[in-house]
Amino acid sequence: MAPRPRSAGDGIRAAALDLLLGGRCAGCGRPGPILCADCTELIMDQPVRRHRPDPVPPGFPATWVAASYEQVLPAVLSAYKEHGVWGLGTVLARRLWLSVAATTLAGWPDGGRVVLVPMPSRAAAVRARGLDTTTALARRVSRLAARQGWQLPTTPVLRFTRAVSDQAGLGVGGRARNLAGALVSRPAARGGPMPYAIVCDDLVTTGASLAEAARALRAGGFEVLGGATLAATPRRRPDTPAADHDRNR
């Protein structure tokens, strides 16, 4: 099981980074806290919206995004995922929660049980980072939802079945081929209401990852309610490489 974020560890890591970097904002680089008030506002003050990549891959679920992948968000996501600034998870989870809420409000099933399913990270990435960053965000969202009286447990049922290449630099077709059939889901528990899944991810680029996750979940007996992500990259021509920060999760 992936390690879970700990508040004490967050503080120690943030203090160490402050000593190393002189205390700079992860978004703009100015001296100060790990995320200054201006950058926090840039991230938080954006509308949640429905998103469909162009072209849309087969099986792509109804997906909501909480921000555009521009301004300070690329730097903040990189600091969180690649540089271990776990304290940024607080503001990122608040935004992801808004996408989750929009997804549930758009299609909450009567009597259904809804779970959050994070996109999986490769084992090597988790070892290198010391944290399964997407699962950690989803668990924060589950706690935020519980405070509002919503039961949305995080259920990490997806895993890779084979090695996949680095997604960065691949175009639409390359990403689809790279991920086709790469995920499998643990079977949904039998008995009781059918489980509905919301796939949680940090970033949607071509939509190949969310489409593959939705396929695997449906094969495992889940009904896919939709996808919820932090941000979407700008649309590109289908044959243009879609570089991003995720380094294949």
Short mmCIF file of C-alpha atoms in Angstrom, two decimals:
data_model
loop_
_atom_site.label_atom_id
_atom_site.label_comp_id
_atom_site.label_asym_id
_atom_site.label_seq_id
_atom_site.Cartn_x
_atom_site.Cartn_y
_atom_site.Cartn_z
CA MET A 1 0.00 0.00 0.00
CA ALA A 2 1.27 3.46 -0.87
CA PRO A 3 2.42 5.59 2.07
CA ARG A 4 -0.05 8.16 3.30
CA PRO A 5 0.83 11.82 3.91
CA ARG A 6 1.60 12.77 7.50
CA SER A 7 1.22 16.28 8.79
CA ALA A 8 4.37 16.08 10.92
CA GLY A 9 6.38 14.87 7.93
CA ASP A 10 4.93 17.67 5.83
CA GLY A 11 6.19 20.20 8.33
CA ILE A 12 9.66 18.71 8.54
CA ARG A 13 9.95 18.50 4.76
CA ALA A 14 8.70 22.06 4.30
CA ALA A 15 11.17 23.32 6.90
CA ALA A 16 14.03 21.50 5.18
CA LEU A 17 13.06 22.95 1.82
CA ASP A 18 12.83 26.41 3.35
CA LEU A 19 16.41 26.03 4.58
CA LEU A 20 17.55 24.72 1.21
CA LEU A 21 15.69 27.18 -0.99
CA GLY A 22 15.55 30.11 1.36
CA GLY A 23 11.76 29.84 1.68
CA ARG A 24 10.29 30.45 -1.77
CA CYS A 25 6.83 30.12 -3.26
CA ALA A 26 6.52 27.01 -5.45
CA GLY A 27 4.39 28.97 -7.91
CA CYS A 28 6.24 32.23 -8.53
CA GLY A 29 9.57 31.67 -6.80
CA ARG A 30 9.33 34.78 -4.64
CA PRO A 31 10.67 34.57 -1.07
CA GLY A 32 7.98 33.50 1.38
CA PRO A 33 5.82 30.46 2.17
CA ILE A 34 5.62 27.39 -0.07
CA LEU A 35 2.61 28.97 -1.79
CA CYS A 36 2.07 32.70 -1.54
CA ALA A 37 -1.33 34.36 -1.29
CA ASP A 38 -1.24 35.59 -4.90
CA CYS A 39 -0.47 32.14 -6.32
CA THR A 40 -3.05 30.53 -4.07
CA GLU A 41 -5.63 32.94 -5.44
CA LEU A 42 -4.61 32.21 -9.04
CA ILE A 43 -5.19 28.50 -8.43
CA MET A 44 -8.35 28.78 -6.37
CA ASP A 45 -10.12 31.55 -8.31
CA GLN A 46 -10.95 29.53 -11.42
CA PRO A 47 -14.27 28.05 -12.53
CA VAL A 48 -14.84 24.31 -12.51
CA ARG A 49 -15.85 23.18 -15.98
CA ARG A 50 -16.67 20.15 -18.08
CA HIS A 51 -13.79 19.08 -20.32
CA ARG A 52 -13.52 16.97 -23.47
CA PRO A 53 -10.17 16.61 -25.21
CA ASP A 54 -10.03 17.07 -28.97
CA PRO A 55 -10.09 14.48 -30.39
CA VAL A 56 -11.91 12.59 -27.64
CA PRO A 57 -10.70 8.99 -27.19
CA PRO A 58 -13.24 6.14 -27.22
CA GLY A 59 -14.64 5.45 -23.76
CA PHE A 60 -13.56 8.80 -22.32
CA PRO A 61 -15.74 9.45 -19.25
CA ALA A 62 -17.60 12.66 -18.49
CA THR A 63 -14.83 14.70 -16.88
CA TRP A 64 -14.63 17.90 -14.88
CA VAL A 65 -11.51 20.01 -14.36
CA ALA A 66 -10.88 22.61 -11.69
CA ALA A 67 -8.29 24.81 -13.41
CA SER A 68 -6.37 25.49 -16.59
CA TYR A 69 -2.85 24.15 -16.88
CA GLU A 70 -1.22 27.55 -17.07
CA GLN A 71 0.12 30.40 -14.94
CA VAL A 72 1.52 28.90 -11.71
CA LEU A 73 -0.12 25.48 -11.67
CA PRO A 74 2.55 23.61 -13.70
CA ALA A 75 5.25 24.72 -11.25
CA VAL A 76 3.09 23.88 -8.24
CA LEU A 77 2.25 20.39 -9.52
CA SER A 78 5.90 19.74 -10.32
CA ALA A 79 6.94 20.85 -6.83
CA TYR A 80 4.31 18.58 -5.27
CA LYS A 81 4.95 15.50 -7.40
CA GLU A 82 8.64 15.64 -8.26
CA HIS A 83 10.19 17.64 -5.41
CA GLY A 84 8.29 16.35 -2.41
CA VAL A 85 6.59 19.56 -1.32
CA TRP A 86 3.75 17.62 0.28
CA GLY A 87 2.35 20.70 1.99
CA LEU A 88 1.01 21.79 -1.41
CA GLY A 89 -1.41 18.88 -1.25
CA THR A 90 -3.77 20.95 0.88
CA VAL A 91 -4.61 23.54 -1.77
CA LEU A 92 -4.46 20.98 -4.61
CA ALA A 93 -6.94 18.71 -2.81
CA ARG A 94 -9.31 21.64 -2.28
CA ARG A 95 -9.39 22.18 -6.03
CA LEU A 96 -9.72 18.48 -6.85
CA TRP A 97 -12.62 18.29 -4.39
CA LEU A 98 -14.50 20.85 -6.49
CA SER A 99 -14.10 18.66 -9.59
CA VAL A 100 -15.29 15.63 -7.62
CA ALA A 101 -18.29 17.55 -6.30
CA ALA A 102 -19.22 18.68 -9.82
CA THR A 103 -18.98 15.11 -11.10
CA THR A 104 -21.20 13.74 -8.35
CA LEU A 105 -23.78 16.51 -8.66
CA ALA A 106 -23.97 15.92 -12.42
CA GLY A 107 -24.89 12.28 -12.03
CA TRP A 108 -25.23 11.01 -8.45
CA PRO A 109 -27.04 7.67 -8.70
CA ASP A 110 -30.11 7.01 -6.56
CA GLY A 111 -29.10 4.57 -3.87
CA GLY A 112 -25.67 4.06 -5.38
CA ARG A 113 -22.36 3.81 -3.57
CA VAL A 114 -19.73 6.15 -5.01
CA VAL A 115 -15.99 5.66 -4.55
CA LEU A 116 -12.97 7.68 -5.64
CA VAL A 117 -10.52 5.68 -7.72
CA PRO A 118 -7.12 7.36 -8.15
CA MET A 119 -5.11 6.83 -11.29
CA PRO A 120 -2.31 4.47 -10.29
CA SER A 121 1.33 5.40 -10.18
CA ARG A 122 4.11 3.06 -11.22
CA ALA A 123 5.84 1.37 -8.30
CA ALA A 124 9.17 2.89 -9.32
CA ALA A 125 7.65 6.39 -9.26
CA VAL A 126 6.19 5.83 -5.79
CA ARG A 127 9.55 4.61 -4.49
CA ALA A 128 11.38 7.57 -6.02
CA ARG A 129 8.91 10.14 -4.67
CA GLY A 130 8.21 8.47 -1.34
CA LEU A 131 4.48 8.94 -1.89
CA ASP A 132 1.73 7.89 -4.28
CA THR A 133 0.83 11.50 -4.99
CA THR A 134 -2.51 11.00 -6.74
CA THR A 135 -3.79 8.54 -4.15
CA ALA A 136 -2.72 10.95 -1.40
CA LEU A 137 -4.74 13.74 -3.04
CA ALA A 138 -7.77 11.49 -3.42
CA ARG A 139 -7.62 10.58 0.27
CA ARG A 140 -7.49 14.24 1.19
CA VAL A 141 -10.58 14.75 -0.98
CA SER A 142 -12.35 11.89 0.81
CA ARG A 143 -11.72 13.67 4.11
CA LEU A 144 -12.97 16.99 2.70
CA ALA A 145 -16.11 15.26 1.43
CA ALA A 146 -16.73 13.64 4.82
CA ARG A 147 -16.74 17.07 6.45
CA GLN A 148 -19.63 17.94 4.12
CA GLY A 149 -21.48 14.74 4.98
CA TRP A 150 -20.58 12.93 1.74
CA GLN A 151 -19.24 9.38 1.93
CA LEU A 152 -16.74 9.13 -0.92
CA PRO A 153 -14.06 6.67 0.18
CA THR A 154 -10.85 6.38 -1.79
CA THR A 155 -10.55 2.91 -3.30
CA PRO A 156 -7.27 2.35 -5.21
CA VAL A 157 -8.35 -0.68 -7.27
CA LEU A 158 -6.40 0.04 -10.48
CA ARG A 159 -2.93 -1.24 -11.26
CA PHE A 160 -0.66 -1.56 -14.27
CA THR A 161 -0.39 -5.00 -15.86
CA ARG A 162 2.65 -4.24 -17.99
CA ALA A 163 5.38 -1.69 -18.49
CA VAL A 164 4.41 1.48 -20.32
CA SER A 165 6.56 4.16 -21.89
CA ASP A 166 6.98 7.72 -20.71
CA GLN A 167 3.90 9.62 -21.88
CA ALA A 168 5.73 12.93 -22.19
CA GLY A 169 6.46 13.71 -25.82
CA LEU A 170 3.90 11.25 -27.23
CA GLY A 171 1.07 12.47 -29.43
CA VAL A 172 -2.57 11.46 -29.21
CA GLY A 173 -2.17 8.18 -31.09
CA GLY A 174 1.05 7.28 -29.30
CA ARG A 175 -0.51 7.79 -25.88
CA ALA A 176 -3.53 5.71 -26.78
CA ARG A 177 -1.36 2.83 -28.05
CA ASN A 178 0.96 3.09 -25.05
CA LEU A 179 -1.87 2.70 -22.54
CA ALA A 180 -4.24 0.37 -24.41
CA GLY A 181 -4.97 -2.59 -22.13
CA ALA A 182 -2.33 -1.50 -19.60
CA LEU A 183 -4.65 -1.25 -16.57
CA VAL A 184 -6.69 -3.79 -14.68
CA SER A 185 -9.14 -3.30 -11.83
CA ARG A 186 -9.78 -5.46 -8.82
CA PRO A 187 -13.32 -6.84 -9.16
CA ALA A 188 -16.07 -4.84 -7.54
CA ALA A 189 -17.38 -6.38 -4.32
CA ARG A 190 -20.44 -8.51 -4.94
CA GLY A 191 -23.63 -7.95 -3.05
CA GLY A 192 -25.27 -4.66 -2.24
CA PRO A 193 -25.65 -1.69 -4.58
CA MET A 194 -23.49 -1.49 -7.68
CA PRO A 195 -20.41 0.63 -6.95
CA TYR A 196 -19.98 3.81 -8.96
CA ALA A 197 -16.47 5.09 -9.55
CA ILE A 198 -15.08 8.58 -10.06
CA VAL A 199 -11.60 8.42 -11.56
CA CYS A 200 -9.32 11.02 -9.92
CA ASP A 201 -6.23 12.35 -11.62
CA ASP A 202 -4.12 15.48 -11.46
CA LEU A 203 -4.00 16.29 -15.17
CA VAL A 204 -5.82 15.36 -18.37
CA THR A 205 -3.88 15.83 -21.60
CA THR A 206 -5.14 13.66 -24.47
CA GLY A 207 -7.61 11.74 -22.29
CA ALA A 208 -5.94 8.37 -22.96
CA SER A 209 -5.28 7.67 -19.26
CA LEU A 210 -8.85 8.38 -18.15
CA ALA A 211 -10.28 6.38 -21.05
CA GLU A 212 -8.12 3.37 -20.17
CA ALA A 213 -8.99 3.66 -16.49
CA ALA A 214 -12.70 3.78 -17.32
CA ARG A 215 -12.36 0.70 -19.54
CA ALA A 216 -10.58 -1.26 -16.81
CA LEU A 217 -13.12 -0.26 -14.16
CA ARG A 218 -16.07 -1.25 -16.33
CA ALA A 219 -14.41 -4.61 -16.97
CA GLY A 220 -14.06 -5.00 -13.20
CA GLY A 221 -17.77 -4.49 -12.59
CA PHE A 222 -17.84 -0.79 -11.73
CA GLU A 223 -20.14 1.79 -13.21
CA VAL A 224 -18.03 4.82 -14.12
CA LEU A 225 -19.70 8.00 -12.98
CA GLY A 226 -17.02 10.24 -14.49
CA GLY A 227 -13.58 11.69 -14.11
CA ALA A 228 -12.33 14.50 -11.85
CA THR A 229 -9.02 16.24 -12.39
CA LEU A 230 -7.14 19.28 -11.25
CA ALA A 231 -6.43 20.68 -14.70
CA ALA A 232 -6.45 20.16 -18.44
CA THR A 233 -3.67 21.03 -20.83
CA PRO A 234 -4.45 23.26 -23.83
CA ARG A 235 -5.84 21.46 -26.87
CA ARG A 236 -3.30 20.48 -29.49
CA ARG A 237 -3.35 19.14 -33.02
CA PRO A 238 -3.78 15.34 -32.98
CA ASP A 239 -0.27 14.77 -34.38
CA THR A 240 1.50 17.15 -32.00
CA PRO A 241 3.49 15.62 -29.13
CA ALA A 242 1.77 16.42 -25.86
CA ALA A 243 4.57 17.09 -23.43
CA ASP A 244 3.62 17.41 -19.79
CA HIS A 245 5.04 17.08 -16.32
CA ASP A 246 3.71 13.71 -15.28
CA ARG A 247 6.59 11.51 -16.47
CA ASN A 248 4.20 8.61 -17.00
CA ARG A 249 2.75 8.92 -13.54
#
